[in-house]
Short mmCIF file of C-alpha atoms and ligand atoms in Angstrom, two decimals:
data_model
loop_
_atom_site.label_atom_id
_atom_site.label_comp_id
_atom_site.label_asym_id
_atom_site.label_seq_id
_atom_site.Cartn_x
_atom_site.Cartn_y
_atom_site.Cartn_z
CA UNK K 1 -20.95 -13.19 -25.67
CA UNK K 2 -17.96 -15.06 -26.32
CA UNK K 3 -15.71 -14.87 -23.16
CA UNK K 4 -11.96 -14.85 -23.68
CA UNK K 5 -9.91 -15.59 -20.55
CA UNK K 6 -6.08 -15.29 -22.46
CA UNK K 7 -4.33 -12.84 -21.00
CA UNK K 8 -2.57 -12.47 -24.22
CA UNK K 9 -5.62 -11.47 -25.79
CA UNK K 10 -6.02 -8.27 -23.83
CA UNK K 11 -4.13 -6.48 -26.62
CA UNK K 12 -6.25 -7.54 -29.19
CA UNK K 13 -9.32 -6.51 -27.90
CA UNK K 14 -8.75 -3.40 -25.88
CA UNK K 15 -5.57 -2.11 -27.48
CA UNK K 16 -6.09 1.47 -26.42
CA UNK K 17 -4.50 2.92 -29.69
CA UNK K 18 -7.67 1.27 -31.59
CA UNK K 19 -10.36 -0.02 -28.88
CA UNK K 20 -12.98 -2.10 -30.41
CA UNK K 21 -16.56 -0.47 -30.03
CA UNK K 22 -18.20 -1.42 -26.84
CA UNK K 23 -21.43 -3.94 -27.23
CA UNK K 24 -24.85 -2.81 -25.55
CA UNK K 25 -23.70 -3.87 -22.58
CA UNK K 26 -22.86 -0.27 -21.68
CA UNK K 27 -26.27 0.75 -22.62
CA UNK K 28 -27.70 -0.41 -19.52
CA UNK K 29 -24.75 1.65 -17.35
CA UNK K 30 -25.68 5.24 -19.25
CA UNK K 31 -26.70 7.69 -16.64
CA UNK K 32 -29.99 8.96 -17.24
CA UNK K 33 -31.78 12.69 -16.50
CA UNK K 34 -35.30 13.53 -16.77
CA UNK K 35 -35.92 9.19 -18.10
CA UNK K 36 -33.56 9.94 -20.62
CA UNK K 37 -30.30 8.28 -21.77
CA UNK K 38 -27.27 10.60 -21.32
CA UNK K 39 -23.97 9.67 -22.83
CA UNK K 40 -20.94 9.58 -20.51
CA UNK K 41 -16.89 8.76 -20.82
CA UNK K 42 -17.14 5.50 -18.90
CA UNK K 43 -20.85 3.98 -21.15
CA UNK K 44 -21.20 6.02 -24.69
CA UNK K 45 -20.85 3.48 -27.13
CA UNK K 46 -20.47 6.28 -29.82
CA UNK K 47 -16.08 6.93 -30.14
CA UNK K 48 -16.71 10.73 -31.66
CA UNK K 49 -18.96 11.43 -28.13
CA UNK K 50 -16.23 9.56 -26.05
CA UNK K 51 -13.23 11.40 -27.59
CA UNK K 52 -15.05 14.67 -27.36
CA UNK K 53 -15.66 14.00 -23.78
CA UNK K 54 -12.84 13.15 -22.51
CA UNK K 55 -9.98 14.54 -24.90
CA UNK K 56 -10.89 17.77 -23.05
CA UNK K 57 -10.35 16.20 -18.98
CA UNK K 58 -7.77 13.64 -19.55
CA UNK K 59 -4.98 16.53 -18.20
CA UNK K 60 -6.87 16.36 -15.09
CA UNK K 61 -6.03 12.38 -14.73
CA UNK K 62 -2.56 13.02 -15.79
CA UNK K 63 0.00 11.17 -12.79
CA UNK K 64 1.37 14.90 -12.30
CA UNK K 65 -1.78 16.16 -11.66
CA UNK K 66 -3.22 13.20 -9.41
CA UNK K 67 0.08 13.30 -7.23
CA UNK K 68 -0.96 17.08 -6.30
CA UNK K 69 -4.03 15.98 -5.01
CA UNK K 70 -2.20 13.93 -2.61
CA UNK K 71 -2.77 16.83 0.51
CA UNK K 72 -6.58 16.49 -0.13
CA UNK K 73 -6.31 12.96 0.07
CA UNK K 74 -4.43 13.60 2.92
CA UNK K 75 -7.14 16.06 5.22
CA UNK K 76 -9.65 12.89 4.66
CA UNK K 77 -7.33 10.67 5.83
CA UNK K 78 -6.76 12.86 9.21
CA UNK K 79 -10.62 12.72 9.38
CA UNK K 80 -10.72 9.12 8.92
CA UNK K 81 -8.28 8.63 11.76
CA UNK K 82 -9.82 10.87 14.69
CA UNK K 83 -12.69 9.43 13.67
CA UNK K 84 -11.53 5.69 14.32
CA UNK K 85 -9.95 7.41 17.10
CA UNK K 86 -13.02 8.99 18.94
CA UNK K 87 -15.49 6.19 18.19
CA UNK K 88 -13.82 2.91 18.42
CA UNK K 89 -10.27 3.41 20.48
CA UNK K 90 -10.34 3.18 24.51
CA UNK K 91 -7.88 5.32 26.21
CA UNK K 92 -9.69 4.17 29.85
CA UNK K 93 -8.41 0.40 28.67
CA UNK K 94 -11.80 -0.94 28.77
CA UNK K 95 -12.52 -3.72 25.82
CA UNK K 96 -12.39 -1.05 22.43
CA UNK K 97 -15.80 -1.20 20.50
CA UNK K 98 -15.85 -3.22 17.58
CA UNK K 99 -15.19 -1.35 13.84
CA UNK K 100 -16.62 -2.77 10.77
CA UNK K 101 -13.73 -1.46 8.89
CA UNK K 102 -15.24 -2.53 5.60
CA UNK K 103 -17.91 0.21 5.94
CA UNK K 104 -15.78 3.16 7.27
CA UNK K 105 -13.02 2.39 3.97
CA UNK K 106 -15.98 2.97 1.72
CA UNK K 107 -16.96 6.00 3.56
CA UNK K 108 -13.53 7.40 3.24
CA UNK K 109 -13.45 6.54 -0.18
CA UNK K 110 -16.58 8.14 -1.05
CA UNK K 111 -15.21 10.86 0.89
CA UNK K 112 -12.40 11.34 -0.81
CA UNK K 113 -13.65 11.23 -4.18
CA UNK K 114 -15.82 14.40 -3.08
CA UNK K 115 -12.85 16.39 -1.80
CA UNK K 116 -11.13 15.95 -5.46
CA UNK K 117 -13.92 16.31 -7.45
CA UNK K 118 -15.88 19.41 -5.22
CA UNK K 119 -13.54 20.15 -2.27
CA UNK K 120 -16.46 18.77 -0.28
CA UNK K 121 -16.72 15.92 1.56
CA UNK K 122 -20.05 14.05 0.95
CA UNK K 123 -19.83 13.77 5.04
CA UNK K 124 -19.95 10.27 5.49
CA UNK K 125 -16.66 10.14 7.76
CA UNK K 126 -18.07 12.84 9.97
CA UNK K 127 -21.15 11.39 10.41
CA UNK K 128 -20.28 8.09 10.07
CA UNK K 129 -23.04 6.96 7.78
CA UNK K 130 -24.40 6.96 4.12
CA UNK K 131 -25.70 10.76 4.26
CA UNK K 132 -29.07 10.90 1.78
CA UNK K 133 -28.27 7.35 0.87
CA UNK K 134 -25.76 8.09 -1.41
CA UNK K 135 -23.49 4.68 -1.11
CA UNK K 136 -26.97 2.49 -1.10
CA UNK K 137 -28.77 4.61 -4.34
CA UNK K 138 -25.51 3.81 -6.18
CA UNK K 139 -25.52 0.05 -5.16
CA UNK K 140 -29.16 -0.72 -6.11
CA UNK K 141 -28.65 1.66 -9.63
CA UNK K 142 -25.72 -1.16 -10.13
CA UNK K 143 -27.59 -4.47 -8.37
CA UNK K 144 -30.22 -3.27 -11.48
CA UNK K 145 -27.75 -2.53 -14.23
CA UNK K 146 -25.69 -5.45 -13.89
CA UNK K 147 -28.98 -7.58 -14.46
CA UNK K 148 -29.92 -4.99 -17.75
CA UNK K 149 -26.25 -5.14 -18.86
CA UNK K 150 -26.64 -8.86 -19.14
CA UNK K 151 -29.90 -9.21 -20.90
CA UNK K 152 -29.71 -5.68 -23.07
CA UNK K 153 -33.34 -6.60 -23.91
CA UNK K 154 -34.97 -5.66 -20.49
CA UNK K 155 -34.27 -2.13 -21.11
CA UNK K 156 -37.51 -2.11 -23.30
CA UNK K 157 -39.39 -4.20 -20.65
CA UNK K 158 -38.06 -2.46 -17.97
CA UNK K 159 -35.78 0.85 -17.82
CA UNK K 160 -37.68 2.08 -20.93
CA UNK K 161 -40.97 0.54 -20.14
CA UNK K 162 -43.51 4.18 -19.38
CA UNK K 163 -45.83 2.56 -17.42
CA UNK K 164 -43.42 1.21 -14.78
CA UNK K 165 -41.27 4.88 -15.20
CA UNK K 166 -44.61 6.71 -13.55
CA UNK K 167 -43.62 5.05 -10.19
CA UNK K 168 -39.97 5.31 -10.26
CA UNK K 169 -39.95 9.12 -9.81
CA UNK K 170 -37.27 11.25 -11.99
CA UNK K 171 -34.95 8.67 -12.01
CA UNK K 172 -32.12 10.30 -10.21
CA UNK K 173 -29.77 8.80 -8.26
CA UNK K 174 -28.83 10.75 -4.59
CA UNK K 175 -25.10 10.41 -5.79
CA UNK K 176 -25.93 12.27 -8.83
CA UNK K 177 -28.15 14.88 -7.39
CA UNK K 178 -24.99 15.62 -4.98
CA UNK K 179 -22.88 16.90 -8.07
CA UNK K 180 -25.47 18.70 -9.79
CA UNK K 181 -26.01 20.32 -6.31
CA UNK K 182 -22.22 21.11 -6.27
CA UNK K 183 -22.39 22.20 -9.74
CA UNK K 184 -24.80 25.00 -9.18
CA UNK K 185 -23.32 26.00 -5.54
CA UNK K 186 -20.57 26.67 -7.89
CA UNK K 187 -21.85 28.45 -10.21
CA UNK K 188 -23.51 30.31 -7.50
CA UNK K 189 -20.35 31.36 -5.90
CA UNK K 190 -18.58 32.27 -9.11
CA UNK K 191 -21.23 34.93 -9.63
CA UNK K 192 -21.19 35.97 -6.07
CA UNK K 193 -24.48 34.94 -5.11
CA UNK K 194 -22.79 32.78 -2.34
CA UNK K 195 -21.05 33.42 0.64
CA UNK K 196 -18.10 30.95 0.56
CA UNK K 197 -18.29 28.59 4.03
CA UNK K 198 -15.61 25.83 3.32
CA UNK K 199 -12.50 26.15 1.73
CA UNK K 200 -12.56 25.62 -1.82
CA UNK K 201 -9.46 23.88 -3.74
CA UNK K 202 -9.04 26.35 -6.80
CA UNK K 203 -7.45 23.31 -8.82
CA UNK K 204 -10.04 20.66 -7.81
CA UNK K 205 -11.69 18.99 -10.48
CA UNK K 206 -14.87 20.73 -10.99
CA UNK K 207 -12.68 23.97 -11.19
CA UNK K 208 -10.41 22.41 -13.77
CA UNK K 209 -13.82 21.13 -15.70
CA UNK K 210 -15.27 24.44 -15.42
CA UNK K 211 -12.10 26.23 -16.99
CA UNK K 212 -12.34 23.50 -19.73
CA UNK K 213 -15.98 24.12 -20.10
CA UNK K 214 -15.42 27.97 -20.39
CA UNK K 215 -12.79 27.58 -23.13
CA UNK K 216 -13.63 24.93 -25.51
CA UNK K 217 -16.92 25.79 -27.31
CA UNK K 218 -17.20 21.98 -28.65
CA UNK K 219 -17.87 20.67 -24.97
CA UNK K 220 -21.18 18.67 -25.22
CA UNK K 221 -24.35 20.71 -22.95
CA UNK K 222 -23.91 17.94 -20.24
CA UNK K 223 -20.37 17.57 -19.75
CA UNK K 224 -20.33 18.91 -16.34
CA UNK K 225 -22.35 16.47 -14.82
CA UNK K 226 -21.32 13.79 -16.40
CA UNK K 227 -17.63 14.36 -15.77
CA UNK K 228 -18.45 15.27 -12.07
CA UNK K 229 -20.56 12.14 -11.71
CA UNK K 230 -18.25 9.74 -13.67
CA UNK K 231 -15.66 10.27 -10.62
CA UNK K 232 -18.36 9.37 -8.44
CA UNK K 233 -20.10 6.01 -9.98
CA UNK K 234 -16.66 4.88 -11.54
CA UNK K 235 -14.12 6.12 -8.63
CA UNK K 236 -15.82 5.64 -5.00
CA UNK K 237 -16.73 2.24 -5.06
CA UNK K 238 -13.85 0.50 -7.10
CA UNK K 239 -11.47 2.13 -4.66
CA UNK K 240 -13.48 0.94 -1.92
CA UNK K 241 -13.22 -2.47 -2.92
CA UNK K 242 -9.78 -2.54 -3.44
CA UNK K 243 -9.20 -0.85 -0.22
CA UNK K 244 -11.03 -3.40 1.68
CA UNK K 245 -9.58 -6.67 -0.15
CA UNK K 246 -6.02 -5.57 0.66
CA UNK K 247 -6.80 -4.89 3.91
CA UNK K 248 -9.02 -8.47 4.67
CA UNK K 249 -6.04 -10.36 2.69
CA UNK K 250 -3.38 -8.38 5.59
CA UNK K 251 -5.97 -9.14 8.28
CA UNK K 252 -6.72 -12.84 7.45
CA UNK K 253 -2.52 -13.62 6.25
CA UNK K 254 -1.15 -12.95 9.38
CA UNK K 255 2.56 -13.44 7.99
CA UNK K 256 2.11 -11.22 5.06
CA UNK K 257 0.49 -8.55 7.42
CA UNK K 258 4.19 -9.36 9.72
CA UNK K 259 6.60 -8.81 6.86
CA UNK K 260 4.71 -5.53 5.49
CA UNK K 261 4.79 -3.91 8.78
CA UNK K 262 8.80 -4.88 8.88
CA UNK K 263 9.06 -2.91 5.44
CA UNK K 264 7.32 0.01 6.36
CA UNK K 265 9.27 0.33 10.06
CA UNK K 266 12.36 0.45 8.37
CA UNK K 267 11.34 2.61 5.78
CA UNK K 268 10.39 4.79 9.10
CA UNK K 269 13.09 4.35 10.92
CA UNK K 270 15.39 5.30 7.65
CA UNK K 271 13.39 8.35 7.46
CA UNK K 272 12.09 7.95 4.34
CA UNK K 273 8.31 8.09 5.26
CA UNK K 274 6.48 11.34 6.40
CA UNK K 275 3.72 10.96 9.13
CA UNK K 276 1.08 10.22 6.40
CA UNK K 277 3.33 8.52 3.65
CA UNK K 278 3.60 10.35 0.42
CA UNK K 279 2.67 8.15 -2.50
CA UNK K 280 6.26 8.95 -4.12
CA UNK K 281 7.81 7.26 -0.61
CA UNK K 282 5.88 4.01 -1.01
CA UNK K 283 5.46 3.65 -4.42
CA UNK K 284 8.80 1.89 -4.44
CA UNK K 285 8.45 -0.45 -1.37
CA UNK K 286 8.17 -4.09 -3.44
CA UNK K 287 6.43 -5.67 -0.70
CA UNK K 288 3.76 -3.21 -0.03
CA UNK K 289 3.40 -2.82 -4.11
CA UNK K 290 3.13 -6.98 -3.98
CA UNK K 291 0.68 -6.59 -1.59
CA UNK K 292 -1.57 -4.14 -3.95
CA UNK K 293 -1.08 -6.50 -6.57
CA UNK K 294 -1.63 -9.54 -5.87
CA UNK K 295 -4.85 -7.89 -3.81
CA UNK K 296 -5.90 -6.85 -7.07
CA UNK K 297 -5.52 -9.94 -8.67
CA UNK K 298 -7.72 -12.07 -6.76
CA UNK K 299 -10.30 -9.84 -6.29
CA UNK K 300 -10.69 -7.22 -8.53
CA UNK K 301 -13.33 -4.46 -7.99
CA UNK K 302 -14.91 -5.20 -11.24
CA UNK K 303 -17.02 -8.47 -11.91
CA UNK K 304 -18.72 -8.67 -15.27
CA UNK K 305 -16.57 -9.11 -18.43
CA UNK K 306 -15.56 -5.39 -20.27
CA UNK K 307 -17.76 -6.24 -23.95
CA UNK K 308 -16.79 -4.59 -26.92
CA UNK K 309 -17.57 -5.75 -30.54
CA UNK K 310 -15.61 -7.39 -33.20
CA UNK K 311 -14.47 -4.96 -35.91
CA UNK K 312 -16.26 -5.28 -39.46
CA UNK K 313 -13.91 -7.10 -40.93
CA UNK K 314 -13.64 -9.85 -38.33
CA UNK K 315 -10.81 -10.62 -36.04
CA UNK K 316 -8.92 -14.01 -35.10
CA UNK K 317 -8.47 -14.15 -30.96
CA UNK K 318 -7.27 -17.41 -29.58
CA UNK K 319 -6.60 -19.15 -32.56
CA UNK K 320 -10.23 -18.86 -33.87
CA UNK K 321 -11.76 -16.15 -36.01
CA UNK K 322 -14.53 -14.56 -35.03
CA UNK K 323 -16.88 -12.35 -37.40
CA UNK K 324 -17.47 -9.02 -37.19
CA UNK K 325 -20.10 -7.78 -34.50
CA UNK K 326 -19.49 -10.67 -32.65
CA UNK K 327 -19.61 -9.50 -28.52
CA UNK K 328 -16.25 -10.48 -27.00
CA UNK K 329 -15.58 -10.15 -23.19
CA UNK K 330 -12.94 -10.82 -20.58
CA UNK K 331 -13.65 -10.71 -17.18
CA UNK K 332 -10.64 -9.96 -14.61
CA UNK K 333 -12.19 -12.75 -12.47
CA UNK K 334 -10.86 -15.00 -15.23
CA UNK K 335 -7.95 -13.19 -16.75
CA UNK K 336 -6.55 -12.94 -13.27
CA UNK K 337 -6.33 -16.79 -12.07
CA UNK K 338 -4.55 -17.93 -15.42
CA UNK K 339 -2.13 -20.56 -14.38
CA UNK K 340 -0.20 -20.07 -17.19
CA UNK K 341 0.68 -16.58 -16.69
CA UNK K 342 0.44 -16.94 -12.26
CA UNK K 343 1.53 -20.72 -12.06
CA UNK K 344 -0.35 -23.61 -10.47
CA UNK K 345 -0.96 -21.69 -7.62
CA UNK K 346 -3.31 -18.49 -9.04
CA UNK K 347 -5.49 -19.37 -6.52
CA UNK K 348 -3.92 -18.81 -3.68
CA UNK K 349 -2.79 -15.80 -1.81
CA UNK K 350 0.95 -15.40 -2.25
CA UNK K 351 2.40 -11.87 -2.73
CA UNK K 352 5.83 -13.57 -3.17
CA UNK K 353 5.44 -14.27 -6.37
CA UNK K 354 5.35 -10.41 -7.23
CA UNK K 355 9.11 -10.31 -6.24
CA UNK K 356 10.37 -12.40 -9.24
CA UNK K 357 12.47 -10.91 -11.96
CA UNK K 358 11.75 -7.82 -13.61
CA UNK K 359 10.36 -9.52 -17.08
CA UNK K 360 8.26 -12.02 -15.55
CA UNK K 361 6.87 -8.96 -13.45
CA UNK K 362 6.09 -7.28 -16.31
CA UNK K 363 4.62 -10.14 -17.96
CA UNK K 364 2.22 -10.75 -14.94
CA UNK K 365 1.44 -7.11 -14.61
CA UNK K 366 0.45 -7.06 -18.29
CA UNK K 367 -1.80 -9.75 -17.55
CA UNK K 368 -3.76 -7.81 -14.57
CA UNK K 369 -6.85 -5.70 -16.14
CA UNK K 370 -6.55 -3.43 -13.00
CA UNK K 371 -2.98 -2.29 -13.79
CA UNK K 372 -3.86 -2.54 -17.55
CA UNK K 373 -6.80 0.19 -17.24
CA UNK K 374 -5.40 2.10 -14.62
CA UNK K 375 -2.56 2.62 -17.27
CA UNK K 376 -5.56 3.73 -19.44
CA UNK K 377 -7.01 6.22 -16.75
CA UNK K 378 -3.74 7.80 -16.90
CA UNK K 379 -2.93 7.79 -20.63
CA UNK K 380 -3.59 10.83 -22.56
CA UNK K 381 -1.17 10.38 -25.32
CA UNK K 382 -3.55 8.56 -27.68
CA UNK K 383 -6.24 11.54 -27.42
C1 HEM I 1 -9.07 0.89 -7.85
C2 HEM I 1 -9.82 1.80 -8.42
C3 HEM I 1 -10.33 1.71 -9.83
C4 HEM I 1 -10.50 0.65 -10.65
C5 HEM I 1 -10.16 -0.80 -10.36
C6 HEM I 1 -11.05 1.15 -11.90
C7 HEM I 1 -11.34 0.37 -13.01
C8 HEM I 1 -11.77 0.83 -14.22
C9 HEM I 1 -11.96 0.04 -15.42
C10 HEM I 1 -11.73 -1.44 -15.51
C11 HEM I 1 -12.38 0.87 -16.42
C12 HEM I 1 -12.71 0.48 -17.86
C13 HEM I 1 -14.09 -0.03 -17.93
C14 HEM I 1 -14.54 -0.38 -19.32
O1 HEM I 1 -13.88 -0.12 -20.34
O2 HEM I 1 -15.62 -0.92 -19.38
C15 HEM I 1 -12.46 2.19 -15.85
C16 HEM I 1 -12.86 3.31 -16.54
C17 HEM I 1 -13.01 4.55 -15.97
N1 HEM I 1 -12.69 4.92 -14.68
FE1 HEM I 1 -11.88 3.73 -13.26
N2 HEM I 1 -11.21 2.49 -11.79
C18 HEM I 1 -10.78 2.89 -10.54
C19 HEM I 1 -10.75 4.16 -10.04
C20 HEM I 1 -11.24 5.26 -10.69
C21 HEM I 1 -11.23 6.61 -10.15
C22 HEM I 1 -10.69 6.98 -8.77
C23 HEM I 1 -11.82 7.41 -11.10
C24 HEM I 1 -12.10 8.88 -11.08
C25 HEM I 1 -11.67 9.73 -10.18
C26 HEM I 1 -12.17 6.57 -12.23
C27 HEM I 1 -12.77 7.01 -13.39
C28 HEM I 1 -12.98 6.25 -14.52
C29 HEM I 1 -13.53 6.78 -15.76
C30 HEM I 1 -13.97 8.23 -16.01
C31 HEM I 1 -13.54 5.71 -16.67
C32 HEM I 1 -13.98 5.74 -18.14
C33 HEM I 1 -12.72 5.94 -18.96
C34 HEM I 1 -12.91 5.75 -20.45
O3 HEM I 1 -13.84 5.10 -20.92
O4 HEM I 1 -12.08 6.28 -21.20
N3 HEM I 1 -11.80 5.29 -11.95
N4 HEM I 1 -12.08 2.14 -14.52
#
């Protein structure tokens, strides 16, 4: 795999408008049901599958539609609080109990994910701990995959290998078996065979899939599932990890942490923030969205380089040409810490640098893969 670390190059290889195929790397992240393979948006390597799955959905992802989310997002976030509240403040002034923060953001962010996708939380927040080992099934499935995605080979040693399958049950993961559960309470209570016990957000995602599902004939047998479980495995834990490294960079920068809290008390005292801030009364706050940024930056959620394969024909990136079917690669670790595009400094922690003039913002923002795919998350036009 030929790893390209030019931000420039990000163009060339993922330009949305013609994506290069991706390499077997992906192979190793399909979901599988019942030992088999089953193609999803985030690993088919096939473009007609990956158009016809998520041509349908990508309304759902739209900004307008993600923005009216925002009260869901909202309820877990109350739950998040009393929760912090109840178990780790001290109103009796006694020494508070210690909160490993890092473990209640993923919760929430699980959480959340289930309250968009099945207006159910997965309960993590309430109970305050990986219900049916959700969080740790989806952790080992990726400790495994990252290893398979790297050597695309051990899938026939290994994943495909029937001898070792006969001890690794139906090959399930719990965070999968939650949505199909969800799927066919659903289903259940569409056709009145359920008495309905929580309230259920009649523009949630699984409604909106099911509505899709309904109308358009040409939806693949699976695409329930997989678009249910594609907000779990590619939405909980990313957000997670960003959540966490922009809170340990405000925890451990003690002067960053100083000036964002002067932003967002005069944004409070100006009246322009709610109790829980709306997204549209942050979004323009440049020292919070530094903070986000350069968070992003130096630790992005994702590790391994994004592969996809040279074109037929053969494509020059960096100055050299490469031929096609040739596995190219850029990892954000990389991409991220290019001095030429950050300055001399890339390594360090400095959301200052974020408050520069508008084109050399862009310039660095065109340079960071998590801006550059969240753009894709959103975009629908080219579908
Ligand atoms: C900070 C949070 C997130 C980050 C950093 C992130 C990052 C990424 C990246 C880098 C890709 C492209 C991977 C590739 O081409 O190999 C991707 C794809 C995807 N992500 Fe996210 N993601 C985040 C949150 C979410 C959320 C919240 C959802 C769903 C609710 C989601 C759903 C998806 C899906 C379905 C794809 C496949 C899209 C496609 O292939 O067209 N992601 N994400």
């Amino acid at each position: 795999m030929v790893s390209v670390g030019d931000p420039k190059e990000i163009g060339t290889i993922y330009g949305f408008k013609q994506s290069w195929r991706k390499s077997n790397f992906y192979r190793a992240l399909l979901m599988k049901a019942r030992n088999k393979p089953v193609e999803g948006i985030f690993a088919t390597q096939s473009e007609t599958i990956h158009r016809n799955l998520k041509r349908p959905v990508s309304g759902a992802y739209s900004m307008s539609n993600l923005v009216s989310f925002e009260p869901y997002v909202d309820t877990t976030m109350r739950v998040l609080c009393n929760q912090l509240e109840a178990r780790f403040t001290n109103a009796d002034g006694l020494r508070p109990t210690p909160c490993n923060m890092s473990e209640w953001l993923q919760m929430f962010a699980f959480d959340v994910i289930g309250e968009l996708t099945f207006s159910k939380r997965f309960g993590f927040l309430e109970r305050g701990e990986d219900v049916d080992g959700i969080m740790a099934g989806l952790w080992n499935t990726f400790k495994k995959t990252s290893l398979v995605s790297q050597m695309p080979w051990l899938e026939y040693f290994w994943t495909n290998n029937p001898v070792l399958r006969q001890f690794r049950g139906n090959g399930k993961s719990p965070g999968v078996e939650f949505a199909m559960a969800r799927v066919q309470e659903r289903k259940a209570l569409e056709r009145g065979e359920l008495e309905k016990e929580w309230e259920v957000n009649s523009r949630d995602f699984l409604s909106r899939f099911m509505e899709i599902e309904a109308k358009d004939k040409n939806v693949p047998r699976e695409a329930l599932l997989v678009w249910t479980s594609s907000n779990i495995t590619a939405g909980s834990d990313t957000t997670a990890i960003f959540l966490r490294a922009i809170l340990h960079q405000l925890l451990t920068h003690p002067s960053t942490l100083k000036t964002l809290l002067a932003e967002l008390d005069k944004a409070a005292s100006d009246g322009q923030l709610d109790d829980l801030a709306l997204w549209k009364q942050t979004n323009g706050l440049p020292y919070l969205t530094a903070c986000i940024n350069e968070a992003g930056r130096l630790h992005p959620p994702f590790g391994l380089p994004f592969e996809r394969e040279v074109p037929p024909e053969g494509a020059v990136v960096c100055g050299q040409f490469l031929k096609g079917g040739t596995v190219v690669g850029m990892s954000a670790w990389v991409t991220h810490r290019d001095w030429k595009t950050f300055g001399e400094d890339c390594d360090e922690w400095r959301p200052e640098r974020w408050l520069c003039d508008p084109d050399e913002r862009k310039r660095m923002e065109a340079a960071l893969l998590t801006i550059v795919f969240g753009e894709e998350h959103l975009s629908s036009g080219d579908l």
